[in-house]
Short mmCIF file of C-alpha atoms and ligand atoms in Angstrom, two decimals:
data_model
loop_
_atom_site.label_atom_id
_atom_site.label_comp_id
_atom_site.label_asym_id
_atom_site.label_seq_id
_atom_site.Cartn_x
_atom_site.Cartn_y
_atom_site.Cartn_z
CA MET K 1 -3.82 22.39 -85.09
CA HIS K 2 -4.82 19.15 -84.92
CA GLU K 3 -8.34 18.03 -83.27
CA ILE K 4 -9.28 15.27 -82.15
CA LYS K 5 -12.97 13.10 -82.67
CA HIS K 6 -15.60 11.62 -80.51
CA TYR K 7 -15.52 8.10 -81.69
CA LEU K 8 -18.70 6.64 -82.43
CA ASN K 9 -20.92 3.57 -84.18
CA GLY K 10 -16.81 3.15 -85.41
CA GLU K 11 -16.96 6.63 -87.13
CA HIS K 12 -14.47 9.54 -86.03
CA VAL K 13 -16.99 12.13 -85.23
CA ALA K 14 -16.51 15.74 -85.01
CA GLY K 15 -17.46 16.92 -82.45
CA THR K 16 -20.73 19.03 -82.49
CA SER K 17 -21.51 20.92 -79.03
CA GLY K 18 -18.78 23.87 -80.05
CA ARG K 19 -17.80 23.89 -77.30
CA PHE K 20 -14.00 22.17 -76.82
CA ALA K 21 -10.59 22.43 -74.94
CA ASP K 22 -7.25 22.51 -75.10
CA VAL K 23 -4.98 19.39 -75.04
CA PHE K 24 -1.28 20.25 -73.85
CA ASN K 25 2.51 18.35 -74.32
CA PRO K 26 2.71 18.55 -70.25
CA ALA K 27 6.95 18.84 -71.13
CA THR K 28 6.48 22.28 -73.12
CA GLY K 29 4.02 23.68 -72.54
CA ASP K 30 2.27 24.18 -76.22
CA VAL K 31 -1.45 23.20 -76.77
CA ILE K 32 -1.20 19.68 -79.35
CA ALA K 33 -4.94 19.32 -80.03
CA LYS K 34 -8.76 20.43 -79.29
CA VAL K 35 -10.85 18.03 -77.61
CA PRO K 36 -14.79 18.78 -78.39
CA LEU K 37 -16.75 18.84 -75.54
CA ALA K 38 -19.90 16.78 -75.74
CA SER K 39 -23.61 17.60 -74.75
CA ALA K 40 -26.13 15.66 -73.43
CA SER K 41 -27.64 15.60 -77.51
CA GLU K 42 -24.04 14.01 -78.51
CA MET K 43 -24.15 11.36 -76.10
CA ASP K 44 -27.42 10.27 -76.51
CA GLN K 45 -26.88 9.70 -79.79
CA ALA K 46 -24.04 7.15 -78.80
CA VAL K 47 -26.35 5.54 -75.54
CA LYS K 48 -28.61 4.76 -79.38
CA PHE K 49 -25.94 3.10 -81.01
CA ALA K 50 -25.27 1.26 -78.61
CA GLY K 51 -28.39 -0.53 -78.01
CA ALA K 52 -28.95 -1.20 -81.41
CA ALA K 53 -25.39 -2.97 -81.35
CA GLN K 54 -25.40 -4.46 -77.40
CA PRO K 55 -27.45 -7.80 -77.96
CA ALA K 56 -26.36 -9.59 -80.87
CA TRP K 57 -23.07 -8.68 -79.14
CA ALA K 58 -24.05 -10.65 -75.91
CA ALA K 59 -26.10 -13.19 -78.21
CA MET K 60 -22.04 -13.67 -79.14
CA ASN K 61 -21.19 -16.96 -77.00
CA PRO K 62 -18.41 -16.32 -74.76
CA GLN K 63 -15.70 -17.92 -76.63
CA ARG K 64 -16.31 -15.74 -79.98
CA ARG K 65 -16.37 -12.67 -77.29
CA ALA K 66 -13.06 -14.39 -75.72
CA ARG K 67 -11.04 -14.65 -78.17
CA VAL K 68 -11.72 -10.97 -79.55
CA MET K 69 -9.59 -10.11 -75.73
CA MET K 70 -6.86 -13.11 -77.86
CA LYS K 71 -6.62 -10.70 -80.31
CA MET K 72 -6.77 -7.41 -78.51
CA VAL K 73 -3.35 -8.83 -76.20
CA ASP K 74 -2.20 -8.81 -80.32
CA LEU K 75 -2.65 -6.07 -80.93
CA LEU K 76 -1.79 -3.78 -77.48
CA HIS K 77 1.57 -6.01 -78.68
CA ARG K 78 1.67 -4.44 -81.52
CA ASP K 79 1.25 -1.02 -81.15
CA MET K 80 3.05 -0.81 -77.94
CA ASP K 81 5.58 1.16 -79.07
CA LYS K 82 2.78 3.60 -81.26
CA LEU K 83 0.73 3.82 -78.15
CA ALA K 84 3.49 4.51 -75.52
CA GLU K 85 4.70 7.83 -77.36
CA ALA K 86 1.06 8.74 -77.84
CA LEU K 87 1.01 8.58 -74.12
CA SER K 88 3.84 10.31 -72.94
CA LYS K 89 3.13 13.11 -75.33
CA GLU K 90 -0.30 14.15 -74.10
CA HIS K 91 0.55 13.09 -70.25
CA GLY K 92 4.23 13.71 -70.13
CA LYS K 93 5.47 9.99 -68.24
CA THR K 94 7.95 7.85 -69.40
CA LEU K 95 8.14 6.29 -72.29
CA PRO K 96 9.49 2.53 -69.71
CA ASP K 97 6.29 4.50 -67.72
CA ALA K 98 4.01 4.30 -70.13
CA LYS K 99 4.44 1.06 -71.49
CA GLY K 100 3.23 -0.05 -67.96
CA ASP K 101 0.17 1.96 -68.32
CA VAL K 102 -0.47 -0.07 -71.25
CA ILE K 103 0.70 -3.02 -69.62
CA ARG K 104 -1.32 -3.22 -67.10
CA GLY K 105 -4.54 -2.66 -69.41
CA LEU K 106 -3.57 -5.41 -70.94
CA GLU K 107 -3.41 -7.75 -68.30
CA VAL K 108 -6.85 -7.21 -68.04
CA VAL K 109 -7.48 -7.60 -70.99
CA GLU K 110 -5.69 -11.49 -70.40
CA TYR K 111 -7.65 -12.37 -67.28
CA CYS K 112 -11.72 -11.55 -69.48
CA ILE K 113 -10.24 -14.01 -71.79
CA GLY K 114 -11.44 -15.95 -68.62
CA ALA K 115 -14.93 -14.67 -69.88
CA PRO K 116 -16.79 -18.76 -70.71
CA GLN K 117 -15.72 -20.11 -67.08
CA LEU K 118 -16.09 -16.46 -65.09
CA LEU K 119 -19.15 -16.02 -66.89
CA LYS K 120 -20.98 -19.32 -65.70
CA GLY K 121 -23.40 -20.23 -63.35
CA GLU K 122 -25.04 -22.29 -60.37
CA TYR K 123 -26.85 -25.11 -60.75
CA THR K 124 -29.38 -27.90 -58.46
CA ASP K 125 -29.92 -30.96 -60.18
CA GLY K 126 -33.50 -31.53 -58.88
CA ALA K 127 -34.24 -28.84 -55.49
CA GLY K 128 -37.86 -30.11 -55.18
CA PRO K 129 -39.92 -32.81 -56.96
CA GLY K 130 -39.24 -32.75 -61.09
CA ILE K 131 -37.70 -29.48 -59.67
CA ASP K 132 -34.41 -27.90 -60.85
CA MET K 133 -32.81 -24.35 -60.12
CA TYR K 134 -29.51 -22.88 -61.67
CA SER K 135 -28.38 -19.18 -61.78
CA MET K 136 -27.33 -17.55 -65.44
CA LYS K 137 -24.49 -14.03 -64.93
CA GLN K 138 -26.84 -11.37 -67.97
CA PRO K 139 -24.69 -8.41 -69.21
CA LEU K 140 -26.11 -4.81 -68.03
CA GLY K 141 -27.53 -3.46 -71.68
CA VAL K 142 -25.14 -0.62 -72.43
CA THR K 143 -22.26 0.96 -69.48
CA ALA K 144 -20.79 3.65 -69.65
CA GLY K 145 -17.35 4.92 -67.18
CA VAL K 146 -15.57 7.83 -66.85
CA THR K 147 -11.74 7.48 -66.57
CA PRO K 148 -9.04 9.71 -65.33
CA PHE K 149 -6.03 11.13 -66.48
CA ASN K 150 -2.98 9.64 -64.59
CA PHE K 151 -3.19 5.94 -66.21
CA PRO K 152 -5.42 7.12 -69.83
CA ALA K 153 -4.54 3.01 -71.67
CA MET K 154 -5.21 0.86 -67.50
CA ILE K 155 -7.27 2.48 -66.74
CA PRO K 156 -10.38 2.49 -69.47
CA MET K 157 -8.84 -1.24 -70.34
CA TRP K 158 -9.98 -1.72 -66.52
CA MET K 159 -13.14 -1.12 -67.07
CA PHE K 160 -14.26 -1.98 -70.81
CA ALA K 161 -11.99 -5.12 -70.65
CA PRO K 162 -14.30 -7.02 -68.34
CA ALA K 163 -17.54 -4.91 -69.69
CA LEU K 164 -17.46 -6.19 -73.26
CA ALA K 165 -16.01 -9.67 -72.48
CA ALA K 166 -19.74 -9.94 -70.12
CA GLY K 167 -21.56 -8.89 -73.23
CA ASN K 168 -22.13 -5.30 -72.32
CA ALA K 169 -22.00 -2.06 -74.36
CA PHE K 170 -20.29 -0.30 -72.66
CA ILE K 171 -19.16 3.95 -73.11
CA LEU K 172 -16.29 5.68 -72.67
CA LYS K 173 -15.88 9.64 -70.79
CA PRO K 174 -11.92 9.25 -70.53
CA SER K 175 -10.06 12.55 -69.25
CA GLU K 176 -10.41 15.59 -72.14
CA ARG K 177 -6.09 15.96 -71.25
CA ASN K 178 -4.86 12.69 -72.92
CA PRO K 179 -7.79 11.52 -74.83
CA THR K 180 -5.74 10.08 -77.89
CA VAL K 181 -4.88 6.47 -76.06
CA PRO K 182 -8.33 5.72 -75.85
CA ILE K 183 -9.94 6.42 -79.47
CA MET K 184 -6.89 3.98 -80.54
CA LEU K 185 -7.39 1.41 -77.91
CA ALA K 186 -10.74 1.53 -79.20
CA GLU K 187 -9.92 1.12 -83.02
CA LEU K 188 -7.86 -2.06 -81.40
CA PHE K 189 -11.28 -3.84 -80.13
CA GLU K 190 -12.93 -2.96 -83.36
CA GLU K 191 -9.43 -4.53 -85.30
CA ALA K 192 -9.45 -7.81 -82.80
CA GLY K 193 -13.15 -8.37 -84.07
CA LEU K 194 -15.55 -6.08 -81.93
CA PRO K 195 -18.62 -5.43 -83.43
CA LYS K 196 -18.99 -1.02 -84.19
CA GLY K 197 -20.84 0.81 -81.42
CA VAL K 198 -19.81 -2.34 -79.14
CA LEU K 199 -17.02 0.07 -77.14
CA GLN K 200 -17.58 3.66 -77.75
CA VAL K 201 -15.30 6.98 -76.81
CA VAL K 202 -17.49 10.53 -76.07
CA ASN K 203 -15.10 13.08 -75.30
CA GLY K 204 -16.20 15.52 -72.68
CA ASP K 205 -16.02 17.13 -69.47
CA LYS K 206 -18.78 17.65 -66.25
CA GLU K 207 -21.82 18.25 -69.19
CA ALA K 208 -20.82 14.73 -70.98
CA VAL K 209 -20.70 12.69 -67.28
CA ASP K 210 -23.54 14.29 -66.33
CA ALA K 211 -25.25 13.31 -69.65
CA ILE K 212 -24.52 9.82 -68.10
CA ILE K 213 -25.56 10.43 -64.98
CA GLN K 214 -28.72 10.96 -65.86
CA HIS K 215 -29.31 8.90 -69.62
CA PRO K 216 -32.53 6.35 -68.49
CA VAL K 217 -30.81 3.57 -70.96
CA ILE K 218 -27.00 3.56 -69.53
CA GLN K 219 -26.95 0.90 -66.38
CA SER K 220 -24.06 1.79 -64.46
CA ILE K 221 -20.81 3.51 -64.03
CA GLY K 222 -17.41 2.80 -64.00
CA PHE K 223 -15.20 6.59 -61.99
CA VAL K 224 -10.98 6.80 -61.39
CA GLY K 225 -10.21 10.26 -59.89
CA SER K 226 -11.03 12.67 -57.90
CA THR K 227 -12.87 12.35 -54.45
CA PRO K 228 -15.02 14.88 -54.81
CA ILE K 229 -15.88 13.86 -57.92
CA ALA K 230 -16.38 9.73 -56.94
CA GLU K 231 -18.75 11.40 -54.32
CA TYR K 232 -20.58 13.39 -57.11
CA ILE K 233 -21.25 10.60 -58.93
CA TYR K 234 -21.73 7.82 -56.44
CA GLY K 235 -24.49 10.06 -54.72
CA ASN K 236 -26.06 10.97 -58.37
CA GLY K 237 -26.05 8.20 -60.43
CA CYS K 238 -26.66 6.30 -57.04
CA ALA K 239 -30.06 8.43 -57.37
CA ALA K 240 -30.71 7.67 -60.69
CA GLY K 241 -30.42 3.93 -60.12
CA LYS K 242 -28.13 2.89 -61.62
CA ARG K 243 -25.10 0.31 -60.19
CA VAL K 244 -21.93 2.11 -59.83
CA GLN K 245 -18.30 2.35 -58.36
CA ALA K 246 -16.06 5.63 -57.82
CA PHE K 247 -12.48 5.25 -56.28
CA GLY K 248 -10.82 8.14 -55.57
CA GLY K 249 -8.13 9.39 -53.81
CA ALA K 250 -5.21 8.68 -51.98
CA LYS K 251 -2.64 9.26 -49.43
CA ASN K 252 -0.64 6.48 -48.55
CA HIS K 253 1.64 5.83 -46.02
CA ALA K 254 5.38 3.44 -45.64
CA ILE K 255 5.01 1.84 -42.22
CA ILE K 256 9.24 1.72 -41.94
CA MET K 257 9.60 -0.47 -38.58
CA PRO K 258 13.20 -0.01 -36.57
CA ASP K 259 14.50 -3.23 -38.19
CA ALA K 260 13.75 -2.76 -41.90
CA ASP K 261 16.53 -2.90 -45.10
CA MET K 262 17.59 1.12 -44.86
CA ASP K 263 18.70 0.01 -48.68
CA GLN K 264 15.62 -1.37 -49.54
CA VAL K 265 13.16 0.78 -47.92
CA VAL K 266 15.08 3.85 -50.18
CA ASP K 267 15.07 2.22 -53.38
CA ALA K 268 11.65 1.39 -52.76
CA LEU K 269 10.48 4.77 -51.36
CA ILE K 270 12.58 6.59 -54.42
CA GLY K 271 10.31 4.52 -56.85
CA ALA K 272 7.02 5.02 -54.87
CA GLY K 273 7.22 8.20 -54.01
CA TYR K 274 8.71 9.91 -57.38
CA GLY K 275 7.73 7.48 -60.24
CA ALA K 276 5.05 9.13 -62.65
CA ALA K 277 5.84 12.54 -60.40
CA GLY K 278 3.76 11.25 -58.09
CA GLU K 279 0.74 11.43 -60.19
CA ARG K 280 -0.25 7.36 -58.76
CA CYS K 281 -3.17 6.27 -57.04
CA MET K 282 -1.19 4.09 -55.40
CA ALA K 283 2.30 6.60 -55.21
CA ILE K 284 3.80 6.58 -51.49
CA SER K 285 3.00 10.33 -49.84
CA VAL K 286 3.30 9.19 -46.25
CA ALA K 287 6.29 7.68 -44.42
CA VAL K 288 6.37 7.15 -40.68
CA PRO K 289 9.37 5.74 -39.58
CA VAL K 290 9.32 4.02 -36.15
CA GLY K 291 11.61 5.38 -34.53
CA GLU K 292 14.03 8.83 -34.15
CA ASP K 293 16.74 6.26 -35.60
CA THR K 294 14.12 5.16 -37.85
CA ALA K 295 14.17 8.02 -39.22
CA ASP K 296 17.42 9.61 -38.82
CA ARG K 297 18.84 7.33 -40.23
CA LEU K 298 15.82 6.45 -43.07
CA ILE K 299 16.45 10.48 -44.42
CA ALA K 300 19.88 10.60 -43.68
CA ALA K 301 20.17 7.68 -46.88
CA LEU K 302 16.72 9.04 -49.29
CA ALA K 303 18.51 12.72 -49.35
CA PRO K 304 20.87 12.41 -51.66
CA ARG K 305 19.25 10.15 -53.99
CA VAL K 306 16.24 12.04 -54.05
CA GLU K 307 18.17 15.31 -55.05
CA SER K 308 20.25 13.01 -57.63
CA LEU K 309 16.35 12.42 -59.25
CA LYS K 310 17.21 12.86 -62.98
CA ILE K 311 13.59 15.06 -64.54
CA GLY K 312 13.14 15.97 -67.88
CA PRO K 313 10.72 14.88 -71.16
CA TYR K 314 9.59 11.57 -72.16
CA THR K 315 11.97 12.49 -75.67
CA SER K 316 15.21 13.11 -73.26
CA GLU K 317 18.25 11.15 -74.82
CA ASP K 318 19.16 10.15 -70.90
CA ASP K 319 17.46 8.05 -68.22
CA VAL K 320 14.53 10.33 -67.40
CA ASP K 321 12.94 9.25 -64.00
CA PHE K 322 10.19 10.76 -64.29
CA GLY K 323 8.46 14.40 -66.41
CA PRO K 324 6.22 16.60 -65.40
CA VAL K 325 3.50 16.89 -63.97
CA ILE K 326 -0.29 17.24 -65.60
CA THR K 327 -0.76 21.07 -65.91
CA PRO K 328 0.28 24.60 -64.65
CA GLU K 329 -2.25 24.61 -62.22
CA ALA K 330 -1.45 21.02 -60.84
CA LYS K 331 1.59 22.47 -60.62
CA ARG K 332 -0.08 25.26 -59.00
CA LYS K 333 -1.70 23.25 -56.61
CA ILE K 334 1.77 21.56 -56.10
CA LEU K 335 3.82 24.26 -55.04
CA GLY K 336 1.28 26.42 -52.89
CA LEU K 337 1.14 22.86 -50.82
CA VAL K 338 4.70 22.52 -50.30
CA ASP K 339 5.13 26.53 -50.03
CA SER K 340 2.59 25.76 -47.44
CA GLY K 341 4.60 22.62 -45.48
CA VAL K 342 6.98 25.67 -44.88
CA GLU K 343 4.63 27.87 -43.15
CA GLN K 344 3.71 25.48 -41.44
CA GLY K 345 7.20 24.31 -39.92
CA ALA K 346 7.57 20.67 -41.95
CA GLU K 347 11.80 20.82 -42.87
CA LEU K 348 11.63 20.94 -46.94
CA VAL K 349 15.01 18.82 -46.49
CA VAL K 350 15.15 18.61 -50.14
CA ASP K 351 14.05 21.50 -51.95
CA GLY K 352 12.56 20.68 -55.73
CA ARG K 353 10.37 24.45 -56.05
CA ASN K 354 12.86 25.91 -57.91
CA PHE K 355 13.86 23.52 -60.24
CA SER K 356 13.41 24.31 -64.42
CA LEU K 357 15.39 22.92 -67.19
CA GLN K 358 16.82 24.54 -70.09
CA GLY K 359 14.59 24.79 -73.11
CA TYR K 360 11.50 23.63 -71.45
CA GLU K 361 10.60 26.18 -69.09
CA ASN K 362 7.15 26.34 -70.23
CA GLY K 363 6.83 22.33 -69.38
CA ASN K 364 5.19 21.70 -66.03
CA PHE K 365 8.41 20.30 -64.74
CA VAL K 366 8.52 20.19 -60.44
CA GLY K 367 11.41 19.47 -58.59
CA ALA K 368 11.22 16.29 -56.48
CA CYS K 369 10.06 17.51 -53.24
CA LEU K 370 11.69 15.65 -49.59
CA PHE K 371 9.94 16.94 -46.35
CA ASP K 372 11.24 15.80 -42.36
CA ASN K 373 8.88 16.63 -39.92
CA VAL K 374 5.95 16.77 -40.72
CA THR K 375 2.39 16.75 -38.34
CA THR K 376 -0.76 15.76 -38.80
CA ASP K 377 -2.01 18.64 -38.10
CA MET K 378 -0.49 20.28 -42.01
CA ASP K 379 -2.30 20.53 -45.64
CA ILE K 380 1.10 18.35 -46.64
CA TYR K 381 -0.88 15.88 -44.92
CA LYS K 382 -4.29 16.03 -44.68
CA THR K 383 -3.84 16.57 -48.19
CA GLU K 384 -3.63 14.82 -51.80
CA ILE K 385 -0.95 16.18 -52.89
CA PHE K 386 -0.87 13.93 -56.62
CA GLY K 387 3.22 15.40 -56.85
CA PRO K 388 6.27 14.44 -56.51
CA VAL K 389 6.84 15.65 -53.00
CA LEU K 390 7.74 13.12 -49.93
CA SER K 391 6.25 13.62 -46.48
CA THR K 392 8.05 12.48 -43.48
CA VAL K 393 5.71 12.29 -40.07
CA ARG K 394 8.14 10.59 -37.53
CA ALA K 395 6.22 7.88 -35.34
CA LYS K 396 7.10 7.06 -31.64
CA THR K 397 6.27 3.29 -31.48
CA TYR K 398 4.46 0.97 -34.11
CA GLU K 399 1.27 1.75 -32.71
CA GLU K 400 1.42 5.52 -33.30
CA ALA K 401 1.99 4.39 -37.03
CA VAL K 402 -0.61 2.33 -37.41
CA GLY K 403 -3.01 4.96 -35.67
CA MET K 404 -2.58 7.87 -38.23
CA THR K 405 -2.40 5.15 -41.13
CA MET K 406 -6.22 4.58 -40.05
CA ASP K 407 -7.21 7.93 -38.85
CA HIS K 408 -6.39 9.15 -42.06
CA GLU K 409 -9.31 9.80 -44.48
CA TYR K 410 -7.69 7.80 -47.38
CA GLY K 411 -7.24 4.33 -47.74
CA ASN K 412 -6.45 2.77 -50.55
CA GLY K 413 -3.07 1.82 -49.68
CA THR K 414 -0.37 1.35 -47.45
CA ALA K 415 3.38 0.01 -46.95
CA ILE K 416 5.06 -2.04 -44.10
CA PHE K 417 8.78 -2.90 -44.03
CA THR K 418 9.33 -4.81 -41.96
CA ARG K 419 11.88 -7.81 -40.99
CA ASP K 420 9.51 -9.17 -38.67
CA GLY K 421 5.97 -11.93 -39.17
CA ASP K 422 4.04 -10.84 -36.41
CA THR K 423 4.19 -7.43 -37.09
CA ALA K 424 3.83 -7.38 -40.33
CA ARG K 425 0.52 -9.55 -39.57
CA ASP K 426 -0.40 -7.46 -37.46
CA PHE K 427 -0.63 -5.04 -39.78
CA ALA K 428 -1.74 -6.41 -42.72
CA SER K 429 -4.97 -8.19 -40.31
CA ARG K 430 -5.67 -4.49 -38.88
CA ILE K 431 -5.46 -1.94 -41.44
CA ASN K 432 -8.73 -0.54 -42.85
CA VAL K 433 -7.10 0.39 -45.72
CA GLY K 434 -7.46 -1.87 -48.87
CA MET K 435 -4.69 -2.27 -50.61
CA VAL K 436 -1.24 -3.69 -47.76
CA GLY K 437 2.49 -3.82 -49.69
CA VAL K 438 4.58 -6.15 -47.00
CA ASN K 439 8.01 -4.88 -47.86
CA VAL K 440 6.81 -3.98 -51.10
CA PRO K 441 5.30 -0.26 -51.37
CA ILE K 442 2.96 -0.62 -54.35
CA PRO K 443 0.57 -3.19 -53.84
CA VAL K 444 -1.29 -3.01 -56.34
CA PRO K 445 -2.66 -6.36 -57.82
CA LEU K 446 -3.00 -8.33 -60.25
CA ALA K 447 -4.98 -8.64 -62.13
CA TYR K 448 -6.73 -11.66 -61.66
CA HIS K 449 -7.27 -10.09 -57.76
CA THR K 450 -9.67 -7.22 -57.41
CA PHE K 451 -8.01 -3.93 -57.13
CA GLY K 452 -10.35 -1.14 -54.63
CA GLY K 453 -9.80 1.28 -51.96
CA TRP K 454 -10.82 1.97 -48.41
CA LYS K 455 -13.33 4.68 -46.56
CA LYS K 456 -12.61 8.04 -48.69
CA SER K 457 -11.27 6.10 -50.96
CA ALA K 458 -13.72 4.29 -53.45
CA PHE K 459 -17.25 4.21 -53.37
CA GLY K 460 -19.12 0.96 -53.66
CA ASP K 461 -19.61 -2.43 -53.36
CA LEU K 462 -17.12 -3.91 -56.37
CA ASN K 463 -13.45 -3.52 -56.96
CA GLN K 464 -12.45 -3.38 -60.49
CA HIS K 465 -11.08 -6.18 -62.43
CA GLY K 466 -10.74 -10.00 -61.32
CA PRO K 467 -14.22 -11.84 -60.04
CA ASP K 468 -15.14 -8.41 -58.76
CA ALA K 469 -15.86 -6.86 -62.28
CA PHE K 470 -17.60 -9.65 -63.55
CA LYS K 471 -20.27 -9.52 -60.85
CA PHE K 472 -20.19 -4.84 -60.76
CA TYR K 473 -21.12 -5.98 -65.14
CA THR K 474 -23.64 -8.79 -64.66
CA ARG K 475 -26.86 -8.75 -63.05
CA THR K 476 -28.10 -12.33 -61.54
CA LYS K 477 -30.90 -14.69 -63.00
CA THR K 478 -31.78 -17.24 -60.23
CA VAL K 479 -34.23 -19.78 -62.13
CA THR K 480 -37.07 -22.59 -61.00
CA SER K 481 -38.29 -25.13 -63.43
CA ARG K 482 -39.57 -27.99 -62.55
CA TRP K 483 -40.56 -31.18 -66.20
CA PRO K 484 -43.40 -32.37 -65.95
CA SER K 485 -44.98 -29.42 -65.64
CA GLY K 486 -48.02 -31.35 -65.37
CA THR K 487 -48.00 -32.65 -61.88
CA LYS K 488 -51.49 -31.77 -59.92
CA GLU K 489 -50.98 -29.94 -57.14
CA GLY K 490 -53.28 -27.85 -56.29
CA ALA K 491 -52.89 -24.69 -55.46
CA ASP K 492 -50.62 -23.75 -52.40
CA PHE K 493 -51.37 -20.21 -50.60
CA SER K 494 -48.46 -20.99 -48.35
CA ILE K 495 -44.83 -19.27 -49.24
CA PRO K 496 -43.00 -22.53 -51.45
CA THR K 497 -40.02 -24.37 -49.06
CA MET K 498 -38.26 -27.07 -49.51
CA GLY K 499 -39.30 -28.49 -45.92
P1 NAD Y 1 -11.07 14.37 -61.68
O1 NAD Y 1 -11.65 13.79 -60.37
O2 NAD Y 1 -10.17 15.91 -61.47
O3 NAD Y 1 -11.46 13.85 -63.28
C1 NAD Y 1 -11.38 12.38 -63.25
C2 NAD Y 1 -12.75 12.67 -64.30
O4 NAD Y 1 -13.53 13.56 -64.14
C3 NAD Y 1 -12.31 12.95 -65.70
O5 NAD Y 1 -12.90 12.15 -66.87
C4 NAD Y 1 -13.04 14.48 -65.96
O6 NAD Y 1 -13.16 15.11 -66.96
C5 NAD Y 1 -14.39 14.28 -64.98
N1 NAD Y 1 -14.51 15.46 -63.54
C6 NAD Y 1 -13.94 16.42 -63.85
N2 NAD Y 1 -14.25 17.23 -62.91
C7 NAD Y 1 -16.26 16.53 -62.47
C8 NAD Y 1 -17.21 17.81 -62.42
N3 NAD Y 1 -17.36 18.95 -62.15
N4 NAD Y 1 -18.70 16.82 -62.68
C9 NAD Y 1 -18.04 15.02 -63.37
N5 NAD Y 1 -17.23 14.98 -63.95
C10 NAD Y 1 -16.26 15.48 -63.66
O7 NAD Y 1 -9.79 13.66 -61.53
P2 NAD Y 1 -8.00 13.48 -61.98
O8 NAD Y 1 -6.87 14.90 -62.10
O9 NAD Y 1 -7.89 12.88 -63.70
O10 NAD Y 1 -7.42 12.28 -61.63
C11 NAD Y 1 -6.14 11.85 -60.79
C12 NAD Y 1 -7.29 11.47 -59.39
O11 NAD Y 1 -7.32 10.59 -59.65
C13 NAD Y 1 -6.06 12.24 -57.83
O12 NAD Y 1 -6.83 12.20 -56.80
C14 NAD Y 1 -6.00 10.52 -58.00
O13 NAD Y 1 -5.71 9.45 -57.12
C15 NAD Y 1 -7.31 9.58 -58.55
N6 NAD Y 1 -7.22 8.89 -59.39
C16 NAD Y 1 -7.60 7.40 -57.85
C17 NAD Y 1 -7.55 6.05 -58.64
C18 NAD Y 1 -7.83 4.26 -57.68
O14 NAD Y 1 -8.25 3.50 -57.97
N7 NAD Y 1 -8.54 5.49 -56.66
C19 NAD Y 1 -6.83 5.55 -59.80
C20 NAD Y 1 -6.55 6.82 -60.10
C21 NAD Y 1 -6.66 8.36 -60.19
#
């Protein structure tokens, strides 16, 4: 069986901890590889390589670092098919969706070509007599990131592209479910001109993550994954003196107003609710039609579309809408929650629980499910299901729809469908959610804006990509200088002011 390695200092290095995890093809259930789970000493080795490589990389002028980003963009386009194939094999998502995963990461690499501009400091000429004041943005040093299974190309690139462009070294601990693509990305970066040791991939589980948290040389941790782990890494990382940004789970509501274009709504909910089998942190998992008539029209239009969704492996000859979920445990969790919804009194309008695909009986396929008459006290409403399940909660009024979205513990994304500008504007202004769509179901901001949720969906002050990423991966230093330095004013014991 294929043994995946760590990627340390430009070499593929076998794991030495003796611990491994199986990597599966989620469509067939076959074990396709084993991945080593690093010990603290393997992490320490990576940190030593990173520490040795980082100063020369940081000393390279930003325009030359930007050229590495430019070249990386070309290489990502060149290897797009190869990357998508490897990604789909370990994740299960369709090939077009896998390419989207790579492209949304590539767009952040493109943004980082602007590093020379983004890293410019500020200057005040003549802040006082003979005094100038300037600030500079300097890299943190050795930085690290921990990423989830659901975007194995995009999220690593969201972290390491700005980290590297800013002059840091970066150690990635990718999801142990699909480690192949992150290693391919690190190889491509070196082909693009990145010096060895500046970007490394250390595979592992909690032990490797704890080694990152505790390592005194690592300056920052970027995390994306479930909320309990985000809270763990944020709390412990901050306590260890590191700069941490940690992004967690979601339960994204779509509010459907009575005046919404129902055809557009149904298309939007089908894509955003069931694409990637619902395994997206920006998936719409709750539909909130306002008024009984809106709800009846929505369910009547949505149910046949959900029933006719095509589910299959990424290798299928036919067009497939979505693939399997990641693991048998994820499948069990999703089916258990659907059962609980039925037991707690929700109406399962489309029941995908018994879906099976001939020839893929051991795959983790879950049929699309649609619930109506869900209430906010039910587990299927409160919990992030992370599967192809859309829950409909009927609201009597706009205020009730807004209130339930506001009261939910998660605040990653939300959307409103309406033709009324006043309502849309009020919603965007009042809602306590980080990313808002107006007639747009998955409002993932583009690379030059920033991405991040509110409430239990994100911990830390700065968002991912956009200008925030360059703030996260740099420190500001402000210099006050006086020339000529020989001015004699005598000692002054009061605090300096310019008054
Ligand atoms: P996960 O939390 O299980 O794992 C994420 C990472 O944390 C992995 O690298 C894993 O190895 C590591 N990890 C797991 N358990 C750990 C522990 N006990 N201690 C330390 N590290 C641990 O998440 P997942 O299942 O890979 O991904 C799905 C989750 O990610 C969903 O909740 C989804 O909403 C969330 N997500 C959020 C965003 C966002 O931007 N907010 C984006 C994508 C995914």
